[in-house]
mmCIF file of C-alpha atoms in Angstrom:
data_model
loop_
_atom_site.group_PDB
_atom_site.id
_atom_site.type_symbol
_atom_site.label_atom_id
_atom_site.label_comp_id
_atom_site.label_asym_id
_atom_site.label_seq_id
_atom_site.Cartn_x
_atom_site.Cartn_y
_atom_site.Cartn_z
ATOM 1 C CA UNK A 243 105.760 80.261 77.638
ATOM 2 C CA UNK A 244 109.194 79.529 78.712
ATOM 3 C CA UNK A 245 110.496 76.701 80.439
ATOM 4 C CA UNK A 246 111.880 78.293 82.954
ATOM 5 C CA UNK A 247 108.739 81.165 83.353
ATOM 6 C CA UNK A 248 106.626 77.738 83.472
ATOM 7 C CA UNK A 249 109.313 76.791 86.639
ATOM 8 C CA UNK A 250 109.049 80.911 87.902
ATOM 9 C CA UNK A 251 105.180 80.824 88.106
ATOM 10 C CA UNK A 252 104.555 77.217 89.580
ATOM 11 C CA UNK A 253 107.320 78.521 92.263
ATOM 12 C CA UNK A 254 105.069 81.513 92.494
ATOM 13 C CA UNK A 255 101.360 79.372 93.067
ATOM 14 C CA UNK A 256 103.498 76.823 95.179
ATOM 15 C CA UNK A 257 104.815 80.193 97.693
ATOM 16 C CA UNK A 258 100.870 81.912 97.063
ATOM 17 C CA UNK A 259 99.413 78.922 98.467
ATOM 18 C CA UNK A 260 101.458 78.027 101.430
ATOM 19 C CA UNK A 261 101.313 82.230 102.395
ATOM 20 C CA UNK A 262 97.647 81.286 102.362
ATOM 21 C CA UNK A 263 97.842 78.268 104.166
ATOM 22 C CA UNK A 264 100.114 80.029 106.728
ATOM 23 C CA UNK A 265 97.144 82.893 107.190
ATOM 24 C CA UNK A 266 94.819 80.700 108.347
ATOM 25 C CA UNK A 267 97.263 78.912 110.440
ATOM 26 C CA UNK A 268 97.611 81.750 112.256
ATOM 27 C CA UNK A 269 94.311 82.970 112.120
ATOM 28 C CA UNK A 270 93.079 80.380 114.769
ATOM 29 C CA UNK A 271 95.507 81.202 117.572
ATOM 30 C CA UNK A 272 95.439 84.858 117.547
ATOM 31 C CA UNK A 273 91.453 84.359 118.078
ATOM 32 C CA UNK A 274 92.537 82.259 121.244
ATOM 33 C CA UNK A 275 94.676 84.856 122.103
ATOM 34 C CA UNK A 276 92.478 87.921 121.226
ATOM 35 C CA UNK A 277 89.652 86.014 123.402
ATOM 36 C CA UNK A 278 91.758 85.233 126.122
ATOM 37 C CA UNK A 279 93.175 89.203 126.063
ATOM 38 C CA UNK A 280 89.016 90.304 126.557
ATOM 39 C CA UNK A 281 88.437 87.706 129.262
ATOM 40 C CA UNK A 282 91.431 89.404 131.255
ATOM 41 C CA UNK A 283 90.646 92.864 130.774
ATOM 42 C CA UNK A 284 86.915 92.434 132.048
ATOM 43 C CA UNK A 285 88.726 90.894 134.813
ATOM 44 C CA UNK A 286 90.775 94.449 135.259
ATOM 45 C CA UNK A 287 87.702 96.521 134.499
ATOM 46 C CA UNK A 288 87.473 97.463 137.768
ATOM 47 C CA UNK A 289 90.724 98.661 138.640
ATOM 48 C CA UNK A 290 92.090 100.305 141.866
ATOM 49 C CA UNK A 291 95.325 100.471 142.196
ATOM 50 C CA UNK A 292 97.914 102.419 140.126
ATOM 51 C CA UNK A 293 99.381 98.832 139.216
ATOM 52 C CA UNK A 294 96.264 97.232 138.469
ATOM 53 C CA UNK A 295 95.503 100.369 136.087
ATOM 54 C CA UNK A 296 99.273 99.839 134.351
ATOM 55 C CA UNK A 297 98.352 96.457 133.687
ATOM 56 C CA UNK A 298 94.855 97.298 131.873
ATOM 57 C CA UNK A 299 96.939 100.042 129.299
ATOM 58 C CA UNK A 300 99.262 97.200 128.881
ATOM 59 C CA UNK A 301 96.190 94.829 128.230
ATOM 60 C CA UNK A 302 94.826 97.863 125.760
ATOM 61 C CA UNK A 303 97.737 97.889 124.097
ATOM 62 C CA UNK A 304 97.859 94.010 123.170
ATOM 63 C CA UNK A 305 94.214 93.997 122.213
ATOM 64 C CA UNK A 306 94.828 97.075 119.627
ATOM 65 C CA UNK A 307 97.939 94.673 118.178
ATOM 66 C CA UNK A 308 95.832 91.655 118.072
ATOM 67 C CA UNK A 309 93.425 93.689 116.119
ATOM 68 C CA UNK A 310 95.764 95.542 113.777
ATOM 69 C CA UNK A 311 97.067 91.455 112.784
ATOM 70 C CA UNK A 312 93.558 90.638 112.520
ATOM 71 C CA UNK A 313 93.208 93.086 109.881
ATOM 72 C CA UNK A 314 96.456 92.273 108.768
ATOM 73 C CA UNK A 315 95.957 88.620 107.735
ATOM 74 C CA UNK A 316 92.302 89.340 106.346
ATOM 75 C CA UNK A 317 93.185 91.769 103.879
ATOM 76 C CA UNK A 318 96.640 89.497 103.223
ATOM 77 C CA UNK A 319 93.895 86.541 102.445
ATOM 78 C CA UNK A 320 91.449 88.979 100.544
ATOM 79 C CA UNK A 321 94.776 89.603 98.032
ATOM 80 C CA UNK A 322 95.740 85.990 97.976
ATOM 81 C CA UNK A 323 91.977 84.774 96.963
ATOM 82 C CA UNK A 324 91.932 87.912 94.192
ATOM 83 C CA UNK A 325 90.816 85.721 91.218
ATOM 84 C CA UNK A 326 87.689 85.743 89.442
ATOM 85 C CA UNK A 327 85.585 83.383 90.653
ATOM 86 C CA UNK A 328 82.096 83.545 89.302
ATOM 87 C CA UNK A 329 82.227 85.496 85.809
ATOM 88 C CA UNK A 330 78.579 86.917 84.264
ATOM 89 C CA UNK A 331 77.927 89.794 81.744
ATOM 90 C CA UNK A 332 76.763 92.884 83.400
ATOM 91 C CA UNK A 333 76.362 96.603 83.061
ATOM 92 C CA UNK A 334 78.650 98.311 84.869
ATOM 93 C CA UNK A 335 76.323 101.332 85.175
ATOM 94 C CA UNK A 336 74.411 99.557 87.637
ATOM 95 C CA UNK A 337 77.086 97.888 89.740
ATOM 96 C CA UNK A 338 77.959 101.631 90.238
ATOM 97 C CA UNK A 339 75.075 102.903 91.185
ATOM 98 C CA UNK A 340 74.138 100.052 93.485
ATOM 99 C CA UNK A 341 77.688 101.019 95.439
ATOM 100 C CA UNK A 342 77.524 104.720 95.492
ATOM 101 C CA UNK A 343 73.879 104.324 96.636
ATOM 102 C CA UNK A 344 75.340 101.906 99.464
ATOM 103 C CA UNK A 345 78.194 104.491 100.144
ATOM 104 C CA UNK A 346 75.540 107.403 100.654
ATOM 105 C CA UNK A 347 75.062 107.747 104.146
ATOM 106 C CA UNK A 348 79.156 107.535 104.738
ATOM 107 C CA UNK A 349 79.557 110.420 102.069
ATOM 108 C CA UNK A 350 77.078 112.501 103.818
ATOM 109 C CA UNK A 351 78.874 111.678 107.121
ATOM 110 C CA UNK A 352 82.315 112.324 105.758
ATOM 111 C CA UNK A 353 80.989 115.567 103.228
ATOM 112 C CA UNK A 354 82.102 113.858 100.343
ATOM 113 C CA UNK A 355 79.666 115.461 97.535
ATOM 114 C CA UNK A 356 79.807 112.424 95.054
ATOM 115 C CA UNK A 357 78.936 113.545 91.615
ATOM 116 C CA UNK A 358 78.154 110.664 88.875
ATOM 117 C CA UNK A 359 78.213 110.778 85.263
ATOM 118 C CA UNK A 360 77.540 107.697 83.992
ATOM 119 C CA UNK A 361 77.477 107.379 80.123
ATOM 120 C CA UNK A 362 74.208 105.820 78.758
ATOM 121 C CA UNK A 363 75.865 103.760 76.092
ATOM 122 C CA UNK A 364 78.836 101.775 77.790
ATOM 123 C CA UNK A 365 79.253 98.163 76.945
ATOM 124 C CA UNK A 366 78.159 95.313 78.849
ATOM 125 C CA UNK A 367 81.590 93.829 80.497
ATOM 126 C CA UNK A 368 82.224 90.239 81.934
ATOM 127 C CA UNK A 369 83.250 90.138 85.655
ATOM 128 C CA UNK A 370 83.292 88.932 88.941
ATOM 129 C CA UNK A 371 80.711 91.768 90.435
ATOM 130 C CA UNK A 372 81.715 90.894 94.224
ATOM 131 C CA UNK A 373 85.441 91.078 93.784
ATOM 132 C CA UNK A 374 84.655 94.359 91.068
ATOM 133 C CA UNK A 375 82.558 95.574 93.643
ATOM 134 C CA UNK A 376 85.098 95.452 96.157
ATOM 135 C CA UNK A 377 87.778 96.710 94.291
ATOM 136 C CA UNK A 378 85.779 99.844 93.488
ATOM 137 C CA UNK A 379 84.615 100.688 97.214
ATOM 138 C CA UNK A 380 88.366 100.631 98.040
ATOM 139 C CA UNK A 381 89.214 102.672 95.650
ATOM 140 C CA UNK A 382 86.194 105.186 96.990
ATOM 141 C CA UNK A 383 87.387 105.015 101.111
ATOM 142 C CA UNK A 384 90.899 105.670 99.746
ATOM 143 C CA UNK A 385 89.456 108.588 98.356
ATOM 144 C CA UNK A 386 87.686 109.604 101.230
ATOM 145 C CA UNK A 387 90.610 109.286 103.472
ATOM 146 C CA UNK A 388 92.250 111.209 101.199
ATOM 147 C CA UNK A 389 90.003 114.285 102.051
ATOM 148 C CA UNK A 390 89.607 114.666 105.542
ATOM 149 C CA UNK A 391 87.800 117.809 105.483
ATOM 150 C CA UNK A 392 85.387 116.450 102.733
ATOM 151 C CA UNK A 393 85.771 117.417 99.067
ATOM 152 C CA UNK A 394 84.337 116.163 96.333
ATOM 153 C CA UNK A 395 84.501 112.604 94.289
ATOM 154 C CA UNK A 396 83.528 112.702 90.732
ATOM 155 C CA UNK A 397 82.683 108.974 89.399
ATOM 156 C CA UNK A 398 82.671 108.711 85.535
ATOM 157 C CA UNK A 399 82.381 106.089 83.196
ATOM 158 C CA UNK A 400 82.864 106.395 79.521
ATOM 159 C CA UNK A 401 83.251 103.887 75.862
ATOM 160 C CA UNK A 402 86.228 103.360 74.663
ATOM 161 C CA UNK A 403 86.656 101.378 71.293
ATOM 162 C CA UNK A 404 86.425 98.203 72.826
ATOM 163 C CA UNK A 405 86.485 98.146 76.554
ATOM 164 C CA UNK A 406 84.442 100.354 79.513
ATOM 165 C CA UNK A 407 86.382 102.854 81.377
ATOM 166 C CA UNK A 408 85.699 104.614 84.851
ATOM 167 C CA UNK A 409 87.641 107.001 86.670
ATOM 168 C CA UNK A 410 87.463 108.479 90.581
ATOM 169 C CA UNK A 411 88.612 111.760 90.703
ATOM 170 C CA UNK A 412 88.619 113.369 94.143
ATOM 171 C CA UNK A 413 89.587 116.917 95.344
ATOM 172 C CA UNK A 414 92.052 115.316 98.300
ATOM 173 C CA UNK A 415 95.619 115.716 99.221
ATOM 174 C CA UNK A 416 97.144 114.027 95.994
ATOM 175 C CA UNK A 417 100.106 112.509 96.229
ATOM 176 C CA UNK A 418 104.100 112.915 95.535
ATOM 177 C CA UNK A 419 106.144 111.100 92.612
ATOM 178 C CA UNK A 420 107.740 108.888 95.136
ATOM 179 C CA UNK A 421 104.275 108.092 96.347
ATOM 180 C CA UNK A 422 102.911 107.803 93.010
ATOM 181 C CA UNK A 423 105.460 105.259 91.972
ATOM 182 C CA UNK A 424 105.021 102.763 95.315
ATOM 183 C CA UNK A 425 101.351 103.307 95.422
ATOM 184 C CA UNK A 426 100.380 99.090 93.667
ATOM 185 C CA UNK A 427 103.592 98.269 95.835
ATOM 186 C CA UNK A 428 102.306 95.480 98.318
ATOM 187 C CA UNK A 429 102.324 96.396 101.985
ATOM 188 C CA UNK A 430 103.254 99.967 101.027
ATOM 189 C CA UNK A 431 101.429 102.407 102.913
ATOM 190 C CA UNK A 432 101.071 106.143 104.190
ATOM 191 C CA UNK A 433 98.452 105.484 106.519
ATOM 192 C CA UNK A 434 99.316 104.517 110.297
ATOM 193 C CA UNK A 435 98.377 100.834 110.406
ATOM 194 C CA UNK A 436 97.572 100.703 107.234
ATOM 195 C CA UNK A 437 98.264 97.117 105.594
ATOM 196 C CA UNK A 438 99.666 98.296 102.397
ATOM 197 C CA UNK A 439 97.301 95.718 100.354
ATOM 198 C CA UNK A 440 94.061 97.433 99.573
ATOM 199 C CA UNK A 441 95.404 99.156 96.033
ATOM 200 C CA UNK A 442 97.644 96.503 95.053
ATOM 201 C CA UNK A 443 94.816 94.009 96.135
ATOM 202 C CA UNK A 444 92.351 96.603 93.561
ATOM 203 C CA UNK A 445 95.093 95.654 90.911
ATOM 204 C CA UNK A 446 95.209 92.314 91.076
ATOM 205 C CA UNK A 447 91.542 92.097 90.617
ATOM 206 C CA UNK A 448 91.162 94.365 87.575
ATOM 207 C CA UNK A 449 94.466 92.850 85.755
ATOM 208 C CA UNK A 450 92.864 89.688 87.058
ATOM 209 C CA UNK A 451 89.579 89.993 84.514
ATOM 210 C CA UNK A 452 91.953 91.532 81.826
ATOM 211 C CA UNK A 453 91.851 94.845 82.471
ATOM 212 C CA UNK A 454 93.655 98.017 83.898
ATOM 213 C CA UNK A 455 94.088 100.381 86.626
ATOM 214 C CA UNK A 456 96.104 103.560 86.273
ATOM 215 C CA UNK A 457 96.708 106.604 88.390
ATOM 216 C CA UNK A 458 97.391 109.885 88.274
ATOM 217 C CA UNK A 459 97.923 112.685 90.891
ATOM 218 C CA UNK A 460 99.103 115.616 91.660
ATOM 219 C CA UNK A 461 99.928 117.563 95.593
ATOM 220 C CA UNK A 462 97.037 119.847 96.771
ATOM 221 C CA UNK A 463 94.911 118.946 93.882
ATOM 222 C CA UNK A 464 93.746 114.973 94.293
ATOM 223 C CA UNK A 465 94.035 112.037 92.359
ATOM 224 C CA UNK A 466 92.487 110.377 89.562
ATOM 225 C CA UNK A 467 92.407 106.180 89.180
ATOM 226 C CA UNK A 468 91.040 105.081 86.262
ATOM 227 C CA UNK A 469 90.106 101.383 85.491
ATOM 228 C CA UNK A 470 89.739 99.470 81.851
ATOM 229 C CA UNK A 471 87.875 96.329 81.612
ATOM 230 C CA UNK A 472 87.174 94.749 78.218
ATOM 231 C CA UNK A 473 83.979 94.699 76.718
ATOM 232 C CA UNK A 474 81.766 91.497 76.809
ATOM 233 C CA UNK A 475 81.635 89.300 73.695
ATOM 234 C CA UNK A 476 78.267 90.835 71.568
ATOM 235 C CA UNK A 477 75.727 87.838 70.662
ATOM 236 C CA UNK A 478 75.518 87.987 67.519
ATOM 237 C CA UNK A 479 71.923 87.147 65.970
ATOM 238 C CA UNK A 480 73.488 84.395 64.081
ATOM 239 C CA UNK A 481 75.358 82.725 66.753
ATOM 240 C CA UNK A 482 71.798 82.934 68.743
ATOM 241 C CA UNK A 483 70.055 81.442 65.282
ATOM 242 C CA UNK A 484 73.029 78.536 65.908
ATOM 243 C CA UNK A 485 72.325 78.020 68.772
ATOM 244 C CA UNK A 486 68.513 77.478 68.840
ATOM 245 C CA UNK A 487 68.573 75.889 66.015
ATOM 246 C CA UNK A 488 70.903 72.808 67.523
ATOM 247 C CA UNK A 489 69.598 69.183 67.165
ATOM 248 C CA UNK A 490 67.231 67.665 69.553
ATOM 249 C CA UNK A 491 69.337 64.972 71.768
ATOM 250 C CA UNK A 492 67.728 61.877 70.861
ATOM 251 C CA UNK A 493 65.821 59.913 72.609
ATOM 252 C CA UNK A 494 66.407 56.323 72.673
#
């Protein structure tokens, strides 16, 4: 690495942290504020007059902004904290099923038929499985929002030569080329109040452990994200032998 992309990225951790810092900063007065908004409207709950009623919409209305920044600066910290934290080999298989098994009820709610098909023989991969996990369920409510008539979400994984692969293909709106090409853009959004960081907050977690995430989509016909994450190092039968096989620490 470059001097001067050695001076670009310890400008970048220097700004990453202090945005962080900043967050929480303001984390703790907008509770005092968001507390102090309740308190007064329970004090207007019981409103008479035509101006006491103006004042509890206007009361309404700053709770529903405190709220939206609430969100705001959580998903904004979720993004900044998107690192891998506590690695361990595991089959992704499983951390799938676990989540569409958790997602069930909100499928059946939302008539989202989820079809799996899970190949038998994918590799073992090396991640974080809370921040993978998390990554993955935004992926699936962006799909969901993305039918709002229901549809259906097909979740696949499949071997590649050395890594695991698994795509979400849903039968929703799709999206445009402009869209397409701002989609990972932070706080880039077509949802009302939407904070723009859930899918480039999925990216930084997958790119993150090494891998991948790529879309594709097309208008009236849905969208397909598909993520790559390397394969966990095999252990060998050798390197096991080695490693059993390693000199007692003596005892003195």
């Amino acid at each position: 690495m470059s001097p001067n992309e050695e001076k670009l990225r310890a400008q970048y951790t220097e700004i990453a942290v202090l945005a962080g810092r900043l967050a929480h900063e303001i984390k703790n007065p907008l509770s005092t504020i968001t507390l102090n908004v309740e308190l007064l409207a329970e004090d207007f709950q019981q409103a008479d007059s035509p101006r006491e009623r103006r004042a509890l919409d206007r009361i309404a209305r700053v709770q529903r902004e405190c709220q939206r920044l609430q969100n705001l600066l959580n998903d904004f910290l979720s993004f900044a904290r998107a690192n891998p934290v506590r690695m361990e080999s595991c089959d992704l298989n499983v951390l799938v099923e676990e989540l569409l098994d958790f997602y069930r009820p909100q499928a059946q709610e939302a008539s989202v038929e989820v079809v799996r098909l899970l190949d038998p023989n994918l590799p073992a991969v090396r991640i974080d499985r809370e921040q993978i996990r998390a990554a993955l369920l935004n992926l699936i409510l962006n799909a969901q929002q993305a039918m709002p008539q229901g549809g259906r979400l097909e979740v696949r994984t499949r071997r590649a030569k050395s890594s695991a692969l698994l795509d979400l293909i849903d039968t929703g709106v799709g999206m445009d080329e402009k869209t397409l090409s701002q989609v990972f853009d932070t706080f880039f959004s077509t949802k009302r109040g939407g904070s723009g960081l859930g899918l480039p907050t999925a990216r930084k977690i997958v790119e993150a452990h090494g891998g991948r995430i790529a879309v594709q989509s097309e208008v009236g016909k849905g969208t397909q994200f598909t993520i790559e994450l390397p394969a966990a190092p095999e252990k060998t039968p050798l390197a096991e032998a080695a490693k059993d096989s390693s000199p007692p620490t003596p005892v003195t």
